[in-house]
């Protein structure tokens, strides 16, 4: 199984709502990532978990809160978002052995988020 | 992190070979070079990765000269379905860190 799954596929929320995005992989990978991608722009890294510990937080606003319950699951909790947060949110995983040993990322299909 | 530079866009016709070159002048000794493909509203898909010389898989070839300051992704006999954005990434972060995506190359294949 070389698939990363993300739910939901689409999400529409108001600025006062609280919602969560979910990501799952069963490849035994030990690193998981959240990216944000705006239209016609490259993906931007938000968070990285390595061996279930947050290792990188690219100064993302606190209205985004990641959670890694175990090595197969990754959540992104959303609260009080702004319309400019509307984007495609991508989850990825990698073996976690590091690029020096040919680590590569596998991406999910993304969640299309619209904030009204 | 080594910065990468790619052409913004390329056009091709079905059946042609397409070569996309990426410059990475400050690549470090341990850096690998990785290429991803992305279709609209989908996540990027790994295409190929290499360290030096030439790498080939069922989808593409990757040519890396001896100085490793550039690399070329070669797509043989492209079809309409190869229309996508192609990203070249270079990095040697330790496990658990990630790659920074450059602007990518938008390839348009016509019939």
GROMACS .gro file of C-alpha atoms in nm:
model
  227
    1UNK     CA    1   0.000   0.000   0.000
    2UNK     CA    2   0.171   0.318  -0.122
    3UNK     CA    3  -0.120   0.551  -0.060
    4UNK     CA    4  -0.165   0.853   0.161
    5UNK     CA    5  -0.531   0.925   0.226
    6UNK     CA    6  -0.682   1.255   0.329
    7UNK     CA    7  -1.029   1.341   0.453
    8UNK     CA    8  -1.239   1.527   0.377
    9UNK     CA    9  -1.177   1.599   0.007
   10UNK     CA   10  -1.358   1.931   0.033
   11UNK     CA   11  -1.438   2.149   0.334
   12UNK     CA   12  -1.627   2.475   0.361
   13UNK     CA   13  -1.617   2.652   0.694
   14UNK     CA   14  -1.700   2.984   0.849
   15UNK     CA   15  -1.445   3.196   1.030
   16UNK     CA   16  -1.584   3.095   1.369
   17UNK     CA   17  -1.592   2.721   1.304
   18UNK     CA   18  -1.360   2.453   1.437
   19UNK     CA   19  -1.276   2.171   1.200
   20UNK     CA   20  -1.006   1.909   1.150
   21UNK     CA   21  -0.828   1.764   0.850
   22UNK     CA   22  -0.713   1.404   0.869
   23UNK     CA   23  -0.430   1.217   0.700
   24UNK     CA   24  -0.338   0.849   0.716
   25UNK     CA   25  -0.065   0.627   0.574
   26UNK     CA   26   0.012   0.258   0.618
   27UNK     CA   27   0.355   0.245   0.458
   28UNK     CA   28   0.540   0.238   0.788
   29UNK     CA   29   0.673   0.588   0.727
   30UNK     CA   30   0.806   0.776   1.028
   31UNK     CA   31   0.788   1.132   0.895
   32UNK     CA   32   0.468   1.316   0.806
   33UNK     CA   33   0.410   1.665   0.669
   34UNK     CA   34   0.146   1.931   0.616
   35UNK     CA   35   0.171   2.166   0.319
   36UNK     CA   36  -0.049   2.454   0.207
   37UNK     CA   37  -0.087   2.527  -0.164
   38UNK     CA   38  -0.255   2.830  -0.315
   39UNK     CA   39  -0.369   2.830  -0.677
   40UNK     CA   40  -0.081   2.832  -0.929
   41UNK     CA   41   0.178   2.838  -0.650
   42UNK     CA   42   0.412   2.564  -0.524
   43UNK     CA   43   0.332   2.382  -0.200
   44UNK     CA   44   0.450   2.560   0.114
   45UNK     CA   45   0.566   2.360   0.413
   46UNK     CA   46   0.368   2.412   0.734
   47UNK     CA   47   0.462   2.135   0.976
   48UNK     CA   48   0.684   1.829   0.993
   49UNK     CA   49   0.654   1.540   1.234
   50UNK     CA   50   0.945   1.302   1.266
   51UNK     CA   51   0.891   0.990   1.472
   52UNK     CA   52   0.570   1.144   1.607
   53UNK     CA   53   0.744   1.456   1.736
   54UNK     CA   54   0.697   1.799   1.586
   55UNK     CA   55   1.033   1.887   1.437
   56UNK     CA   56   0.953   2.180   1.213
   57UNK     CA   57   0.692   2.452   1.247
   58UNK     CA   58   0.747   2.708   0.976
   59UNK     CA   59   0.604   2.998   1.182
   60UNK     CA   60   0.250   2.902   1.096
   61UNK     CA   61  -0.028   3.102   1.270
   62UNK     CA   62  -0.166   2.944   1.586
   63UNK     CA   63  -0.508   2.906   1.425
   64UNK     CA   64  -0.353   2.594   1.267
   65UNK     CA   65  -0.273   2.322   1.519
   66UNK     CA   66  -0.114   1.991   1.415
   67UNK     CA   67  -0.147   1.663   1.598
   68UNK     CA   68   0.021   1.328   1.539
   69UNK     CA   69  -0.161   1.063   1.748
   70UNK     CA   70   0.060   0.784   1.614
   71UNK     CA   71   0.302   0.717   1.331
   72UNK     CA   72   0.020   0.646   1.084
   73UNK     CA   73  -0.208   0.941   1.155
   74UNK     CA   74  -0.172   1.316   1.120
   75UNK     CA   75  -0.438   1.575   1.195
   76UNK     CA   76  -0.458   1.947   1.133
   77UNK     CA   77  -0.698   2.130   1.363
   78UNK     CA   78  -0.844   2.452   1.229
   79UNK     CA   79  -0.994   2.735   1.435
   80UNK     CA   80  -1.087   3.093   1.359
   81UNK     CA   81  -0.950   3.080   1.006
   82UNK     CA   82  -0.946   3.371   0.767
   83UNK     CA   83  -1.066   3.376   0.404
   84UNK     CA   84  -0.702   3.396   0.291
   85UNK     CA   85  -0.648   3.053   0.445
   86UNK     CA   86  -0.855   2.902   0.164
   87UNK     CA   87  -0.623   2.665  -0.020
   88UNK     CA   88  -0.541   2.303  -0.098
   89UNK     CA   89  -0.394   2.138   0.211
   90UNK     CA   90  -0.161   1.853   0.131
   91UNK     CA   91  -0.037   1.578   0.359
   92UNK     CA   92   0.276   1.378   0.280
   93UNK     CA   93   0.480   1.104   0.439
   94UNK     CA   94   0.831   0.970   0.394
   95UNK     CA   95   1.034   0.685   0.539
   96UNK     CA   96   1.217   0.934   0.758
   97UNK     CA   97   1.567   0.810   0.689
   98UNK     CA   98   1.675   1.142   0.546
   99UNK     CA   99   1.747   1.259   0.196
  100UNK     CA  100   2.111   1.155   0.228
  101UNK     CA  101   1.973   0.802   0.202
  102UNK     CA  102   1.724   0.880  -0.071
  103UNK     CA  103   1.422   0.969   0.142
  104UNK     CA  104   1.125   1.065  -0.077
  105UNK     CA  105   0.783   1.204   0.002
  106UNK     CA  106   0.449   1.051  -0.092
  107UNK     CA  107   0.164   1.298  -0.111
  108UNK     CA  108  -0.207   1.259  -0.052
  109UNK     CA  109  -0.469   1.405  -0.285
  110UNK     CA  110  -0.528   1.705  -0.061
  111UNK     CA  111  -0.823   1.872   0.107
  112UNK     CA  112  -0.971   2.172  -0.072
  113UNK     CA  113  -1.055   2.420   0.204
  114UNK     CA  114  -1.279   2.722   0.157
  115UNK     CA  115  -1.317   2.973   0.439
  116UNK     CA  116  -1.618   3.201   0.412
  117UNK     CA  117   1.908   2.446   0.120
  118UNK     CA  118   2.021   2.457  -0.238
  119UNK     CA  119   1.808   2.692  -0.445
  120UNK     CA  120   1.676   2.564  -0.776
  121UNK     CA  121   1.595   2.746  -1.098
  122UNK     CA  122   1.374   2.600  -1.369
  123UNK     CA  123   1.203   2.740  -1.678
  124UNK     CA  124   0.857   2.866  -1.592
  125UNK     CA  125   0.691   2.690  -1.884
  126UNK     CA  126   0.755   2.460  -2.179
  127UNK     CA  127   0.544   2.351  -2.476
  128UNK     CA  128   0.566   2.023  -2.663
  129UNK     CA  129   0.373   1.796  -2.896
  130UNK     CA  130   0.267   1.440  -2.843
  131UNK     CA  131   0.536   1.184  -2.919
  132UNK     CA  132   0.826   1.422  -2.865
  133UNK     CA  133   1.098   1.389  -2.604
  134UNK     CA  134   1.092   1.666  -2.346
  135UNK     CA  135   1.395   1.774  -2.146
  136UNK     CA  136   1.350   2.003  -1.846
  137UNK     CA  137   1.670   2.141  -1.698
  138UNK     CA  138   1.708   2.254  -1.339
  139UNK     CA  139   1.997   2.465  -1.211
  140UNK     CA  140   2.123   2.417  -0.857
  141UNK     CA  141   2.458   2.591  -0.843
  142UNK     CA  142   2.510   2.565  -0.467
  143UNK     CA  143   2.424   2.198  -0.433
  144UNK     CA  144   2.600   2.037  -0.137
  145UNK     CA  145   2.803   1.719  -0.141
  146UNK     CA  146   2.534   1.503   0.015
  147UNK     CA  147   2.233   1.651  -0.168
  148UNK     CA  148   2.005   1.431  -0.371
  149UNK     CA  149   1.802   1.567  -0.664
  150UNK     CA  150   1.434   1.477  -0.677
  151UNK     CA  151   1.164   1.551  -0.933
  152UNK     CA  152   0.790   1.560  -0.872
  153UNK     CA  153   0.493   1.590  -1.107
  154UNK     CA  154   0.172   1.763  -1.010
  155UNK     CA  155  -0.165   1.775  -1.184
  156UNK     CA  156  -0.421   2.045  -1.094
  157UNK     CA  157  -0.592   1.989  -0.759
  158UNK     CA  158  -0.383   1.679  -0.685
  159UNK     CA  159  -0.084   1.615  -0.464
  160UNK     CA  160   0.264   1.603  -0.618
  161UNK     CA  161   0.377   1.261  -0.738
  162UNK     CA  162   0.737   1.138  -0.711
  163UNK     CA  163   0.893   1.082  -1.053
  164UNK     CA  164   1.262   1.015  -1.009
  165UNK     CA  165   1.557   1.079  -0.781
  166UNK     CA  166   1.931   1.074  -0.836
  167UNK     CA  167   2.267   1.167  -0.691
  168UNK     CA  168   2.502   1.155  -0.990
  169UNK     CA  169   2.535   1.039  -1.352
  170UNK     CA  170   2.217   0.892  -1.495
  171UNK     CA  171   1.911   0.734  -1.343
  172UNK     CA  172   1.631   0.574  -1.542
  173UNK     CA  173   1.297   0.428  -1.442
  174UNK     CA  174   0.980   0.332  -1.625
  175UNK     CA  175   0.864   0.694  -1.638
  176UNK     CA  176   1.167   0.915  -1.697
  177UNK     CA  177   1.542   0.957  -1.703
  178UNK     CA  178   1.748   1.194  -1.494
  179UNK     CA  179   2.081   1.318  -1.621
  180UNK     CA  180   2.325   1.473  -1.374
  181UNK     CA  181   2.662   1.606  -1.497
  182UNK     CA  182   2.981   1.553  -1.303
  183UNK     CA  183   2.973   1.895  -1.134
  184UNK     CA  184   2.609   1.832  -1.024
  185UNK     CA  185   2.524   2.201  -1.065
  186UNK     CA  186   2.233   2.114  -1.288
  187UNK     CA  187   2.013   1.821  -1.375
  188UNK     CA  188   1.786   1.734  -1.665
  189UNK     CA  189   1.460   1.545  -1.645
  190UNK     CA  190   1.391   1.363  -1.969
  191UNK     CA  191   1.039   1.247  -2.057
  192UNK     CA  192   1.039   1.018  -2.362
  193UNK     CA  193   0.752   1.040  -2.611
  194UNK     CA  194   0.520   1.264  -2.408
  195UNK     CA  195   0.144   1.236  -2.432
  196UNK     CA  196  -0.137   1.477  -2.349
  197UNK     CA  197  -0.155   1.325  -2.001
  198UNK     CA  198   0.197   1.449  -1.926
  199UNK     CA  199   0.065   1.806  -1.914
  200UNK     CA  200   0.147   1.905  -1.557
  201UNK     CA  201   0.378   2.109  -1.335
  202UNK     CA  202   0.720   1.956  -1.275
  203UNK     CA  203   0.921   2.045  -0.966
  204UNK     CA  204   1.293   1.995  -0.916
  205UNK     CA  205   1.401   1.977  -0.552
  206UNK     CA  206   1.742   1.950  -0.391
  207UNK     CA  207   1.808   1.882  -0.029
  208UNK     CA  208   1.999   1.690   0.233
  209UNK     CA  209   1.797   1.758   0.542
  210UNK     CA  210   1.809   1.499   0.819
  211UNK     CA  211   1.516   1.268   0.859
  212UNK     CA  212   1.195   1.447   0.940
  213UNK     CA  213   1.261   1.768   0.756
  214UNK     CA  214   1.127   1.850   0.417
  215UNK     CA  215   1.204   1.995   0.081
  216UNK     CA  216   1.130   2.349  -0.028
  217UNK     CA  217   0.944   2.358  -0.357
  218UNK     CA  218   1.060   2.603  -0.622
  219UNK     CA  219   0.827   2.757  -0.876
  220UNK     CA  220   0.822   2.452  -1.102
  221UNK     CA  221   0.791   2.414  -1.479
  222UNK     CA  222   0.449   2.401  -1.639
  223UNK     CA  223   0.465   2.157  -1.931
  224UNK     CA  224   0.190   2.182  -2.191
  225UNK     CA  225   0.160   1.898  -2.440
  226UNK     CA  226  -0.052   1.948  -2.751
  227UNK     CA  227  -0.177   1.707  -3.017
   0.00000   0.00000   0.00000
